[in-house]
mmCIF file of C-alpha atoms and ligand atoms in Angstrom:
data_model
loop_
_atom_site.group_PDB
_atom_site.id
_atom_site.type_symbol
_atom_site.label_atom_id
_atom_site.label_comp_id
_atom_site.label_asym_id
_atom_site.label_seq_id
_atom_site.Cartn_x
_atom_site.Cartn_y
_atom_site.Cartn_z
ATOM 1 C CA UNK T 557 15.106 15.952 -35.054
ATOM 2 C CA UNK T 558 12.703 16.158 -31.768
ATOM 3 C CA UNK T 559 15.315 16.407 -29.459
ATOM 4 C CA UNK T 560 18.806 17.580 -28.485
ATOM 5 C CA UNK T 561 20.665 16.684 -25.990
ATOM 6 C CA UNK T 562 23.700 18.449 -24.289
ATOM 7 C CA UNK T 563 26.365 16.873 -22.315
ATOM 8 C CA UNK T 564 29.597 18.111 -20.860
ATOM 9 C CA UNK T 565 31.591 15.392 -19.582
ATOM 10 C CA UNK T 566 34.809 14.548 -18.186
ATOM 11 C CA UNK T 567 34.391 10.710 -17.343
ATOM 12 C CA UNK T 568 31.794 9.659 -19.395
ATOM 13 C CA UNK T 569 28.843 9.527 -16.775
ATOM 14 C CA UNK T 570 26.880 12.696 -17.811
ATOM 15 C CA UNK T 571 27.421 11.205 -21.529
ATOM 16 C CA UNK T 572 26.045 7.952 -20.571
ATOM 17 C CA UNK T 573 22.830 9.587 -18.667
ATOM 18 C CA UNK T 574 21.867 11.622 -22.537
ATOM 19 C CA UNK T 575 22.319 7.866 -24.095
ATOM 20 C CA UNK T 576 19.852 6.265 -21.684
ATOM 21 C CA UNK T 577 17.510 9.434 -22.082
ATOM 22 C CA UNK T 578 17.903 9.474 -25.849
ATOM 23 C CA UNK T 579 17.606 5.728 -26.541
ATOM 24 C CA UNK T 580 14.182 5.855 -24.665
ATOM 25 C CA UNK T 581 13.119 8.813 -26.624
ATOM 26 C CA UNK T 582 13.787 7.605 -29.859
ATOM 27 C CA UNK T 583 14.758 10.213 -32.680
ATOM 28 C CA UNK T 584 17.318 12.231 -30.549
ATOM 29 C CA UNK T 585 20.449 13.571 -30.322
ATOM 30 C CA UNK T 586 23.372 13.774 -27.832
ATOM 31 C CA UNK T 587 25.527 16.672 -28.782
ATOM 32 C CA UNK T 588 28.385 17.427 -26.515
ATOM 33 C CA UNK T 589 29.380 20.779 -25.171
ATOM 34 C CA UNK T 590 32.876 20.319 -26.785
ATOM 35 C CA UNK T 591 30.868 21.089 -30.089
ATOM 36 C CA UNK T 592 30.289 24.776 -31.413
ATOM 37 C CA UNK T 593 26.906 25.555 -30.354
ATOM 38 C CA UNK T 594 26.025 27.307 -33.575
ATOM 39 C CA UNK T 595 26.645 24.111 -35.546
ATOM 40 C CA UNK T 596 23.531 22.364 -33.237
ATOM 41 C CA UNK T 597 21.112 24.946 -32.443
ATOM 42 C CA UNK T 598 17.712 23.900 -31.000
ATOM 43 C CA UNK T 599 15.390 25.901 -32.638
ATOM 44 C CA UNK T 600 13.469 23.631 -34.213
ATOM 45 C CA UNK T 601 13.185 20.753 -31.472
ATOM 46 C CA UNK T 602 10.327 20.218 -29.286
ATOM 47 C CA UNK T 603 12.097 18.348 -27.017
ATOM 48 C CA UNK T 604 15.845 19.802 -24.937
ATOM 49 C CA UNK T 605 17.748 18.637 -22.795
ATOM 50 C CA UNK T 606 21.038 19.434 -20.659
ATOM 51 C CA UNK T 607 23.339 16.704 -18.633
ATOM 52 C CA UNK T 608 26.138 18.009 -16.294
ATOM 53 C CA UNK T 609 28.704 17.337 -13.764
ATOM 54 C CA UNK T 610 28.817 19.516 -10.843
ATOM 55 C CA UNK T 611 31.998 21.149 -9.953
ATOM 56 C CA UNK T 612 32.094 22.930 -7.010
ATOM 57 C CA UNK T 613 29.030 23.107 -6.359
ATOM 58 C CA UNK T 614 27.788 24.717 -9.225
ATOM 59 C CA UNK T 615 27.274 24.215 -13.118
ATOM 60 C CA UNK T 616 30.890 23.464 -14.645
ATOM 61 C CA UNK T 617 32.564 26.573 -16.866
ATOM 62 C CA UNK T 618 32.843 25.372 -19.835
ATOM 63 C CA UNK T 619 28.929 24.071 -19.746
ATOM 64 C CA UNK T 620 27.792 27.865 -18.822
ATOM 65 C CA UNK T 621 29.672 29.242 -21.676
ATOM 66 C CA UNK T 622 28.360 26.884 -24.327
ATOM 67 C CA UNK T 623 24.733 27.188 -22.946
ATOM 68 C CA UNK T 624 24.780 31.316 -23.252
ATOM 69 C CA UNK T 625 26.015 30.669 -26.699
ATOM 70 C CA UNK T 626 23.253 28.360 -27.338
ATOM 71 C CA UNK T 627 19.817 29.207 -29.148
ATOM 72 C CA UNK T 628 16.888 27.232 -27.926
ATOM 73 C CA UNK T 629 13.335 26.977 -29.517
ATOM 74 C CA UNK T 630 11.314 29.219 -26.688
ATOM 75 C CA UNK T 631 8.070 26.406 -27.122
ATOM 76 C CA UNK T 632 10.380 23.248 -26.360
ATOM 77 C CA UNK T 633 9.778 20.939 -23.399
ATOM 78 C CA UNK T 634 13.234 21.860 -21.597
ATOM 79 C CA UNK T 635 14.846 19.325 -18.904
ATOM 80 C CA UNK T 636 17.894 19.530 -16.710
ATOM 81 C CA UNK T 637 19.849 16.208 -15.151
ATOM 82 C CA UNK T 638 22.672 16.867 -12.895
ATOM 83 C CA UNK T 639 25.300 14.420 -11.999
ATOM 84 C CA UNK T 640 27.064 15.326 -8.827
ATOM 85 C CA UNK T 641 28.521 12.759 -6.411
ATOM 86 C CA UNK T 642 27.016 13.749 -3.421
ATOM 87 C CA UNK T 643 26.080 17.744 -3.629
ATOM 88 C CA UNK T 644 24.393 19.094 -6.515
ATOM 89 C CA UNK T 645 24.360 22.742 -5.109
ATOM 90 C CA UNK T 646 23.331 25.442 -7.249
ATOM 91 C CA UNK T 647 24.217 23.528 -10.233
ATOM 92 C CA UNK T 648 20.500 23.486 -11.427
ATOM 93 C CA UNK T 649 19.834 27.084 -10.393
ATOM 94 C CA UNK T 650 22.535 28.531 -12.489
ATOM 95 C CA UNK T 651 21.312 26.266 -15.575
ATOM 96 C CA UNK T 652 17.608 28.247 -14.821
ATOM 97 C CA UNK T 653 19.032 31.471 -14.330
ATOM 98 C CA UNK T 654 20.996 31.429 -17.708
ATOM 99 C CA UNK T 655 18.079 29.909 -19.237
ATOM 100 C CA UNK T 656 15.802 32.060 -17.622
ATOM 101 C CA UNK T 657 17.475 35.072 -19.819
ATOM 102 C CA UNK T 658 16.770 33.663 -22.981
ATOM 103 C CA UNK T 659 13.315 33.695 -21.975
ATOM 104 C CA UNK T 660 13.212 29.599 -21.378
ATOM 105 C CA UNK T 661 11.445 27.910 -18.513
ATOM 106 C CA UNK T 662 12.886 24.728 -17.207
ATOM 107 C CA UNK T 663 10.408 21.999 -17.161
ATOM 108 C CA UNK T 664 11.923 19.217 -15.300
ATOM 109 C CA UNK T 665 15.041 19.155 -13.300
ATOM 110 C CA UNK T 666 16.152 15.507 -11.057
ATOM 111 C CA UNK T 667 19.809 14.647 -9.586
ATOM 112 C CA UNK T 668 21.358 11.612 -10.132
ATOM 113 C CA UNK T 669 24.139 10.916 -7.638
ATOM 114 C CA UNK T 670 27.029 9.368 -9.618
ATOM 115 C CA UNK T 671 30.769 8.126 -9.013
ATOM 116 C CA UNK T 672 32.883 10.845 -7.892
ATOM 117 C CA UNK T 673 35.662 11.022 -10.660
ATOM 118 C CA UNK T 674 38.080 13.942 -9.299
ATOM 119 C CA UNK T 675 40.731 11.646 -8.944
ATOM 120 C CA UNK T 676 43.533 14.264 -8.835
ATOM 121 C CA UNK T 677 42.119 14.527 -5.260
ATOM 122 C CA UNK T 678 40.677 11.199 -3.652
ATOM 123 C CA UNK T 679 39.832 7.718 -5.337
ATOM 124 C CA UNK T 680 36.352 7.201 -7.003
ATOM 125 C CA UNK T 681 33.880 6.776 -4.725
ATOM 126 C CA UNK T 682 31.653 5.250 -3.717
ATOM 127 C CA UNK T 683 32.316 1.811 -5.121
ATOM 128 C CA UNK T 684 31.606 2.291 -8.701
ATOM 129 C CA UNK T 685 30.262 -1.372 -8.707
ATOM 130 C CA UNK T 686 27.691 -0.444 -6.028
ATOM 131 C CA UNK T 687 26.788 3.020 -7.462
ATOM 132 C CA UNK T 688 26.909 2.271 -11.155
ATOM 133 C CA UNK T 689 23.750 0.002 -10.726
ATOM 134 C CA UNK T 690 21.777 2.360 -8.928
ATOM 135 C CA UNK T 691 22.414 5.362 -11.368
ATOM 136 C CA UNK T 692 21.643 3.247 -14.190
ATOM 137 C CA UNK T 693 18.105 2.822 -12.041
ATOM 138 C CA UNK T 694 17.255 6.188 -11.724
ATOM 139 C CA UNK T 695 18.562 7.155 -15.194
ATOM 140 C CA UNK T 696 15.674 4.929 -16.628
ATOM 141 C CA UNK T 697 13.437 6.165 -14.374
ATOM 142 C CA UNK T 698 14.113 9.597 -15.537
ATOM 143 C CA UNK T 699 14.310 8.849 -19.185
ATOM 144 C CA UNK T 700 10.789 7.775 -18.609
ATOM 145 C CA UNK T 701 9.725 10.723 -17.273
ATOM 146 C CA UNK T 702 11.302 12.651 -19.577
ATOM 147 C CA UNK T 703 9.549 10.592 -22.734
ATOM 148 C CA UNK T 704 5.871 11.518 -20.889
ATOM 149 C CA UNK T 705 6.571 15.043 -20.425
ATOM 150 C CA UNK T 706 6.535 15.027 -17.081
ATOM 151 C CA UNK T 707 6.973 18.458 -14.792
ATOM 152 C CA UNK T 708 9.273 18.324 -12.046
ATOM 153 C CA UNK T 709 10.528 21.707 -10.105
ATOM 154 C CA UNK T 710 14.481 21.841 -10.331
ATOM 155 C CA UNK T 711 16.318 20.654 -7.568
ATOM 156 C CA UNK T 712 17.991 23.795 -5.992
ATOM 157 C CA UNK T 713 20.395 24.057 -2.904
ATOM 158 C CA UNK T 714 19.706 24.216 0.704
ATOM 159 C CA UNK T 715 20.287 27.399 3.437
ATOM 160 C CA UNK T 716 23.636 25.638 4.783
ATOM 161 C CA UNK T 717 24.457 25.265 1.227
ATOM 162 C CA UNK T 718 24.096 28.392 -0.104
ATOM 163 C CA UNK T 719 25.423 30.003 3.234
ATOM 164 C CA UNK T 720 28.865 28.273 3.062
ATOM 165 C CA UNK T 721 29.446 27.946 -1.205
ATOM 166 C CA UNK T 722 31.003 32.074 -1.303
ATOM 167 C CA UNK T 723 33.527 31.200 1.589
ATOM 168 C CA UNK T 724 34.153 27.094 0.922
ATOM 169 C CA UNK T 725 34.109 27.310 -2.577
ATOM 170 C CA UNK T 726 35.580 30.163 -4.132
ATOM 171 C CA UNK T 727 38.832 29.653 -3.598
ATOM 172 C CA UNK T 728 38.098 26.482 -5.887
ATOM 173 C CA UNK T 729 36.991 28.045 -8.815
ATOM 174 C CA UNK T 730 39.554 30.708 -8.239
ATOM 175 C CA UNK T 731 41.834 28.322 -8.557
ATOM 176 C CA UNK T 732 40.423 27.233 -12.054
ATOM 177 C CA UNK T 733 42.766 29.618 -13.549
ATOM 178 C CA UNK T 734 46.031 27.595 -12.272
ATOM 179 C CA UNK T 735 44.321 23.879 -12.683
ATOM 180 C CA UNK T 736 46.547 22.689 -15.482
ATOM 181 C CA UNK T 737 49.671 24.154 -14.101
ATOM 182 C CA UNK T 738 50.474 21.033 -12.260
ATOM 183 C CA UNK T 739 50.139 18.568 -14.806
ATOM 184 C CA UNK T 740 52.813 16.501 -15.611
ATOM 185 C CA UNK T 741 53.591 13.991 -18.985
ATOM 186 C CA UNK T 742 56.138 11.401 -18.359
ATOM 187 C CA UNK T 743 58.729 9.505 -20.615
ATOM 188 C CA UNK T 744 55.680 6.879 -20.894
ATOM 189 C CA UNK T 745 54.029 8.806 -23.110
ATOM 190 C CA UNK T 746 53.377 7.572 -26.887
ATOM 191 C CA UNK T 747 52.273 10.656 -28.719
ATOM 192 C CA UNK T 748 48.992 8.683 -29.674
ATOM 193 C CA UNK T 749 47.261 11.991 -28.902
ATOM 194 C CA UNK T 750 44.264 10.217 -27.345
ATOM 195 C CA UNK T 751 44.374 13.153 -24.439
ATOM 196 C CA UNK T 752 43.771 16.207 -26.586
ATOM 197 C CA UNK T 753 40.513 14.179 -28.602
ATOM 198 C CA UNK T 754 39.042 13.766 -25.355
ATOM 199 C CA UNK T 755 39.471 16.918 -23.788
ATOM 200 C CA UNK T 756 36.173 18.696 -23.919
ATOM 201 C CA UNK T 757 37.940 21.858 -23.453
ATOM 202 C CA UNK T 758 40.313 22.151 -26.350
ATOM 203 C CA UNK T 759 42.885 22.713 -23.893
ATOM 204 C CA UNK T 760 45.550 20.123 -25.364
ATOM 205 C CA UNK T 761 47.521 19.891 -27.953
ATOM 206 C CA UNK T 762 50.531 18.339 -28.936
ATOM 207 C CA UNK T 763 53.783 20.286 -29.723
ATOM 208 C CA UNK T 764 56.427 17.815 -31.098
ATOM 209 C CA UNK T 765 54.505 15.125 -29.887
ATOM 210 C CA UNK T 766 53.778 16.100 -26.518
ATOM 211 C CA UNK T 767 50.693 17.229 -25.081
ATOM 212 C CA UNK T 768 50.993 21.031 -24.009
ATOM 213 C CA UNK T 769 48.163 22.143 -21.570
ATOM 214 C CA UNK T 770 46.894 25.563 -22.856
ATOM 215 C CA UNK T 771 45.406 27.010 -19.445
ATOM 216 C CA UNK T 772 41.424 26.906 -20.099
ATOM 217 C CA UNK T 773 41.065 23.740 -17.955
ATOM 218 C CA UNK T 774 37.841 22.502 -16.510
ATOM 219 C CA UNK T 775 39.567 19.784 -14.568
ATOM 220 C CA UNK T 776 37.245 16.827 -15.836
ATOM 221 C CA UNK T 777 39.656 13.867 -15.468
ATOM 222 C CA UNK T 778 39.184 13.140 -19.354
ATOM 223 C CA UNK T 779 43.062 13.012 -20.344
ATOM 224 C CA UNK T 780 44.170 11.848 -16.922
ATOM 225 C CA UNK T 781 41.331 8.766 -17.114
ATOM 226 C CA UNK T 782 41.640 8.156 -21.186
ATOM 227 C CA UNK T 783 45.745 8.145 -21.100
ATOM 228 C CA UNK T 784 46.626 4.372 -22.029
ATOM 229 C CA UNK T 785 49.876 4.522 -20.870
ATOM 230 C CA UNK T 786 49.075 6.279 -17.516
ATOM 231 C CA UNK T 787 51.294 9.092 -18.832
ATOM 232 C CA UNK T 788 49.686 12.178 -17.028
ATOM 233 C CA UNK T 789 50.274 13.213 -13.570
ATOM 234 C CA UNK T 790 49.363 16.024 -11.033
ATOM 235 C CA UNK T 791 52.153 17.461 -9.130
ATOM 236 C CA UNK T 792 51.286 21.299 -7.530
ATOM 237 C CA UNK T 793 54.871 22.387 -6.663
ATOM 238 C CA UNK T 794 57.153 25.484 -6.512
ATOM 239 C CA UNK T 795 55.436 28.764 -6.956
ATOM 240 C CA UNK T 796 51.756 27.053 -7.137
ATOM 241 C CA UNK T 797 52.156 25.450 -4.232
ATOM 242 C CA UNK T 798 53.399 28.982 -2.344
ATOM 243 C CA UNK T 799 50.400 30.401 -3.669
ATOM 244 C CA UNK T 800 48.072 27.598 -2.920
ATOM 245 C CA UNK T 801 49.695 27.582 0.961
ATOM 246 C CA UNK T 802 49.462 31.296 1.405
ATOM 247 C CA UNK T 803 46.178 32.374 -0.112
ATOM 248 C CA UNK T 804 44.016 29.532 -0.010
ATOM 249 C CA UNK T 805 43.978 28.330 3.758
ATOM 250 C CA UNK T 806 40.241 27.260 3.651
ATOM 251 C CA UNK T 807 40.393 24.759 0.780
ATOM 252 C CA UNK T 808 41.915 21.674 2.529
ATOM 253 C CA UNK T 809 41.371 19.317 -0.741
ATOM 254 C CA UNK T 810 43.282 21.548 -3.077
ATOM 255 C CA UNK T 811 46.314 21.361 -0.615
ATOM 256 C CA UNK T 812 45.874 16.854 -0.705
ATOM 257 C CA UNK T 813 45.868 17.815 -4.698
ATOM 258 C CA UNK T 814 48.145 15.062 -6.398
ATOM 259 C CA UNK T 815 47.662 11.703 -8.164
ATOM 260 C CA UNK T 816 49.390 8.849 -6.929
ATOM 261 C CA UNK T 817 51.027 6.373 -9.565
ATOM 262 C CA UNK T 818 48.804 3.804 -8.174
ATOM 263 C CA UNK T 819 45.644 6.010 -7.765
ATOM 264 C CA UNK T 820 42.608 4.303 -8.839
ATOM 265 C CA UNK T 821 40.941 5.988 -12.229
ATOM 266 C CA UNK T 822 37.327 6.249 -12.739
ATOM 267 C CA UNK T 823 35.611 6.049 -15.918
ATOM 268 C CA UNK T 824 31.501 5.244 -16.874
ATOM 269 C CA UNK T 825 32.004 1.301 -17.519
ATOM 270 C CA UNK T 826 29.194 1.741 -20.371
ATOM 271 C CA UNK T 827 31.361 4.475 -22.243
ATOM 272 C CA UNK T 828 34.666 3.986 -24.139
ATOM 273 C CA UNK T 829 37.211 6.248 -24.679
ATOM 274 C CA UNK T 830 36.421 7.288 -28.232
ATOM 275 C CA UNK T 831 32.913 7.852 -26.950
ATOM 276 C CA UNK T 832 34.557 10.439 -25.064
ATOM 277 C CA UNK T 833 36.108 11.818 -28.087
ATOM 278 C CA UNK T 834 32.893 12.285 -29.798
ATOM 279 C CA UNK T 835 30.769 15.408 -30.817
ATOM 280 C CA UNK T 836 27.415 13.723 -31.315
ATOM 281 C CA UNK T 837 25.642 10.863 -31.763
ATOM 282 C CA UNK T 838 21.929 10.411 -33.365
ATOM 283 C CA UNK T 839 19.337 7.643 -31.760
ATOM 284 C CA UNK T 840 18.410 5.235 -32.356
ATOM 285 C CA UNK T 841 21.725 4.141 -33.541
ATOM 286 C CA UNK T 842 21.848 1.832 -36.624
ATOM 287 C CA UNK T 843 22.688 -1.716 -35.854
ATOM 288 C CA UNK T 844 25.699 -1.772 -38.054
ATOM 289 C CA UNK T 845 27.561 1.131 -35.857
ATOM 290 C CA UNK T 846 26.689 -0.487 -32.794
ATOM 291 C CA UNK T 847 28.574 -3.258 -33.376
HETATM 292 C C1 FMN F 1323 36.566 19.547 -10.682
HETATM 293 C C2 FMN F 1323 35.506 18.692 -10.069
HETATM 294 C C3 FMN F 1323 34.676 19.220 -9.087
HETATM 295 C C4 FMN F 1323 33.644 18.442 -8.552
HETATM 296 N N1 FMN F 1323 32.798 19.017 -7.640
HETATM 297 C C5 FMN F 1323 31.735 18.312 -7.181
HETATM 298 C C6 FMN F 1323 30.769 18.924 -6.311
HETATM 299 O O1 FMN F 1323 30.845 20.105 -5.969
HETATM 300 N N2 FMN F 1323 29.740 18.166 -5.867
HETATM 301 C C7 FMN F 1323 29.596 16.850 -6.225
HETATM 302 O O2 FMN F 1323 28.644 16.200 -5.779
HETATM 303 N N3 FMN F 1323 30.476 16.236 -7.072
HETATM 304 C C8 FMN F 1323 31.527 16.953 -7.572
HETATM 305 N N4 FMN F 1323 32.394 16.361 -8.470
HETATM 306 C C9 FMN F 1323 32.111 14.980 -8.942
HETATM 307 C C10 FMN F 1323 31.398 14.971 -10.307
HETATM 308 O O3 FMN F 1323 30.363 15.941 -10.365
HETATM 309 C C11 FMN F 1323 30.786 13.583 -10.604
HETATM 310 O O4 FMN F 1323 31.740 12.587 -10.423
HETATM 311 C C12 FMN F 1323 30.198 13.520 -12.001
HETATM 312 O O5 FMN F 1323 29.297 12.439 -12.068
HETATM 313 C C13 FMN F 1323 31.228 13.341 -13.121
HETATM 314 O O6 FMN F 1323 30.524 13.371 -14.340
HETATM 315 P P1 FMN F 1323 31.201 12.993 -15.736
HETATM 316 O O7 FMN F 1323 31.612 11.534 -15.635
HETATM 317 O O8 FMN F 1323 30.102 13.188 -16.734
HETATM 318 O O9 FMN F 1323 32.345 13.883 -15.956
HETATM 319 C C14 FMN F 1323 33.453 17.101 -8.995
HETATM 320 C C15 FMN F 1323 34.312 16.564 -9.950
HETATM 321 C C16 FMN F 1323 35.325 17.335 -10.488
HETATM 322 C C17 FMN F 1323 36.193 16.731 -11.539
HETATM 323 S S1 SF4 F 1324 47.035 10.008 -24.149
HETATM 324 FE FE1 SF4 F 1324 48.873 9.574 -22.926
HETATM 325 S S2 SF4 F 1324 50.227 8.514 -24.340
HETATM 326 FE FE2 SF4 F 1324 48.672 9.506 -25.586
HETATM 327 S S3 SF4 F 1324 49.549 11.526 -26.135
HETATM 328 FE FE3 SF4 F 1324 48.339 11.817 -24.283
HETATM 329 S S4 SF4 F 1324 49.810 11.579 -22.608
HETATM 330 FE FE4 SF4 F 1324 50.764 10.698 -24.421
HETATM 331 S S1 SF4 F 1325 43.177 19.212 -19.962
HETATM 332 FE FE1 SF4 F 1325 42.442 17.242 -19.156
HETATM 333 S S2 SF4 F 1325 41.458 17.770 -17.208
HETATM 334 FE FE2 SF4 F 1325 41.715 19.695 -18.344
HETATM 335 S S3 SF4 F 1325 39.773 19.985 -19.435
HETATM 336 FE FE3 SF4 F 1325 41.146 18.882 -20.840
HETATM 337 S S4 SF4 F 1325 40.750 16.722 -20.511
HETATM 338 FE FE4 SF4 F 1325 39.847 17.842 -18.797
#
C-alpha cells in the first residue's frame, strides 16, 4: 500500500475529502479513526495522510487520541487537510505538535471550508448546494497537489485567534464531558441500530433495543444525521441546564443548544450512511463494489 489515509468524521465531509485524495492517488487507503490504530499502522507507506473536522477550534478528541496511538513511517511524505466551516484555528498546529513528537514533519497542510454540520446548534450553513461545489473544487485541487508531492506550510491560527480560544472556547470542550447527556430517543425509534454503526466514537449501544449513550461523545452529528426515523433529539434540561446557566456564561451557543423537530440535517451528498459506518476502504475501488 503507498498510502493511508485517516479520517474522523461525523457527517461524511472529511470522509469524502480522503476519497477524492485517494481516488487521484491511486493505490490508497482511507482508514477511519473509528478503527484501532494498531490494526493500520503506516510504517511501511510512503505516502500519509490525515482529514479532520474542527471542533472548537482545534483538532477533534477522538482524532488526537487515535493519532498518538498511531505509528507512522518517519521517511513518508505526510499531509494534513482540515475541514472547518469557517475557522480552522489551531486545528493544524495540534496535528504538528503531536506529530512533531513522534519525530514526523508535516509536509503539506491546506483548509477546505466545508458545510457547518453542528446541527444541535444552528442549521447547516452555508447553503450546502452553494458550498458543496466549491469544496469539491478545492478538494481536487488539493488531491493534485498531494499526488506531485507538493510542500505547503500548515495553515496555523491568527493573534485574535489564539488570544480569544483559552477564554471563548474552553468552556466548550469542558463541556465535552456532559455532550451526550441531553440526548433524547423517542417512541419513533426502530431498533435498526443504524446510530451505534455510525458513531465513530463507540459511544452507542443498544440495551433492549434502545440506543444508550455511554458518555465519550465527540458530538459529530453522525447518529443525529444517519437516524432514519428522526428518532434522536437534543434537549439540555434540569441539572445540565443549571450547570450550563451558572458556570458557563461566556458560551452563548451552548445555551441556544437544542434540535428542533423540523431542524434541517446536514450530511456530505456524495457519502451514504453505511459509508459512514465503514472502517476502510482501498482505491481504486473495483467496479463491481461500486455499483
Ligand atoms: C462539535 C462541533 C464543533 C465545531 N467547531 C467548529 C469550529 O471551531 N470551527 C469551524 O470552522 N467549524 C466547526 N464545526 C463545523 C465542522 O468542522 C465542519 O462542518 C466539518 O466540515 C464537518 O466535517 P465532517 O462532515 O467530516 O464531520 C464544528 C462542528 C461540530 C460538530
Ligand atoms: S438509528 Fe434511529 S431508529 Fe435506528 S436504533 Fe438509532 S435511534 Fe433507533
Ligand atoms: S453519540 Fe452521536 S454525536 Fe456522539 S460521537 Fe457518537 S455519533 Fe457522534
Amino acid at each position: 500500500m503507498k498510502a493511508r489515509i485517516y479520517y474522523f468524521t461525523g457527517t461524511g465531509n472529511s470522509m469524502r475529502a480522503a476519497r477524492v485524495i485517494a481516488e487521484k492517488l491511486g493505490d490508497a487507503e482511507i482508514v477511519s479513526m473509528r478503527a484501532d490504530p494498531e490494526a493500520y499502522p503506516a510504517v511501511e507507506c510512503e505516502i500519509v495522510g490525515f482529514i479532520f473536522p474542527v471542533y472548537h477550534w482545534t483538532l477533534p478528541a477522538p482524532a488526537v487520541s487515535f493519532i498518538e496511538r498511531l505509528k507512522i513511517n518517519p521517511g513518508a511524505y505526510v499531509f494534513a487537510v482540515a475541514m472547518p466551516s469557517f475557522i480552522c484555528g489551531m486545528a493544524c498546529e495540534r496535528l504538528a505538535g503531536i506529530l512533531a513528537s513522534k519525530g514526523i514533519g508535516l509536509n503539506y497542510g491546506n483548509i477546505v471550508n466545508s458545510v457547518a454540520n453542528y446541527v444541535i446548534v444552528y442549521p447547516p450553513f452555508p447553503s450546502p448546494k452553494l458550498r458543496v461545489p466549491k469544496t469539491e473544487k478545492k478538494l481536487k485541487a488539493i488531491a493534485a497537489d498531494i499526488t506531485a508531492k507538493r510542500e505547503r506550510d500548515y495553515p496555523k491560527a491568527s493573534r485574535f485567534i489564539k488570544r480569544r480560544s483559552k477564554r471563548v472556547m474552553t468552556p466548550y470542550l469542558e463541556l465535552q464531558k456532559y455532550a451526550d447527556n441531553p440526548f433524547t430517543v423517542s417512541e419513533d425509534c426502530i431498533s435498526c441500530g443504524l446510530c451505534s454503526r455510525v458513531c465513530p466514537c463507540h459511544n452507542i449501544i443498544l440495551e433492549g433495543g434502545r440506543p444508550t449513550f455511554q458518555h465519550h461523545c465527540a458530538n459529530c452529528m453522525a447518529c443525529v444525521v444517519s437516524c432514519p426515523k428522526r428518532a434522536i433529539g437534543y434537549e439540555i434540561t434540569g441539572g445540565d441546564r443549571k450547570l450550563l446557566d451558572s458556570s458557563n456564561s461566556r458560551t452563548p451557543l451552548v445555551k441556544i443548544m437544542g434540535l428542533p423537530p423540523k431542524r434541517k440535517l446536514y450530511k456530505n451528498p456524495y457519502i451514504t450512511v453505511n459509508d459512514l459506518a465503514k472502517e476502510s476502504e482501498i482505491w481504486p475501488k473495483e467496479e463491481k463494489q461500486e455499483k
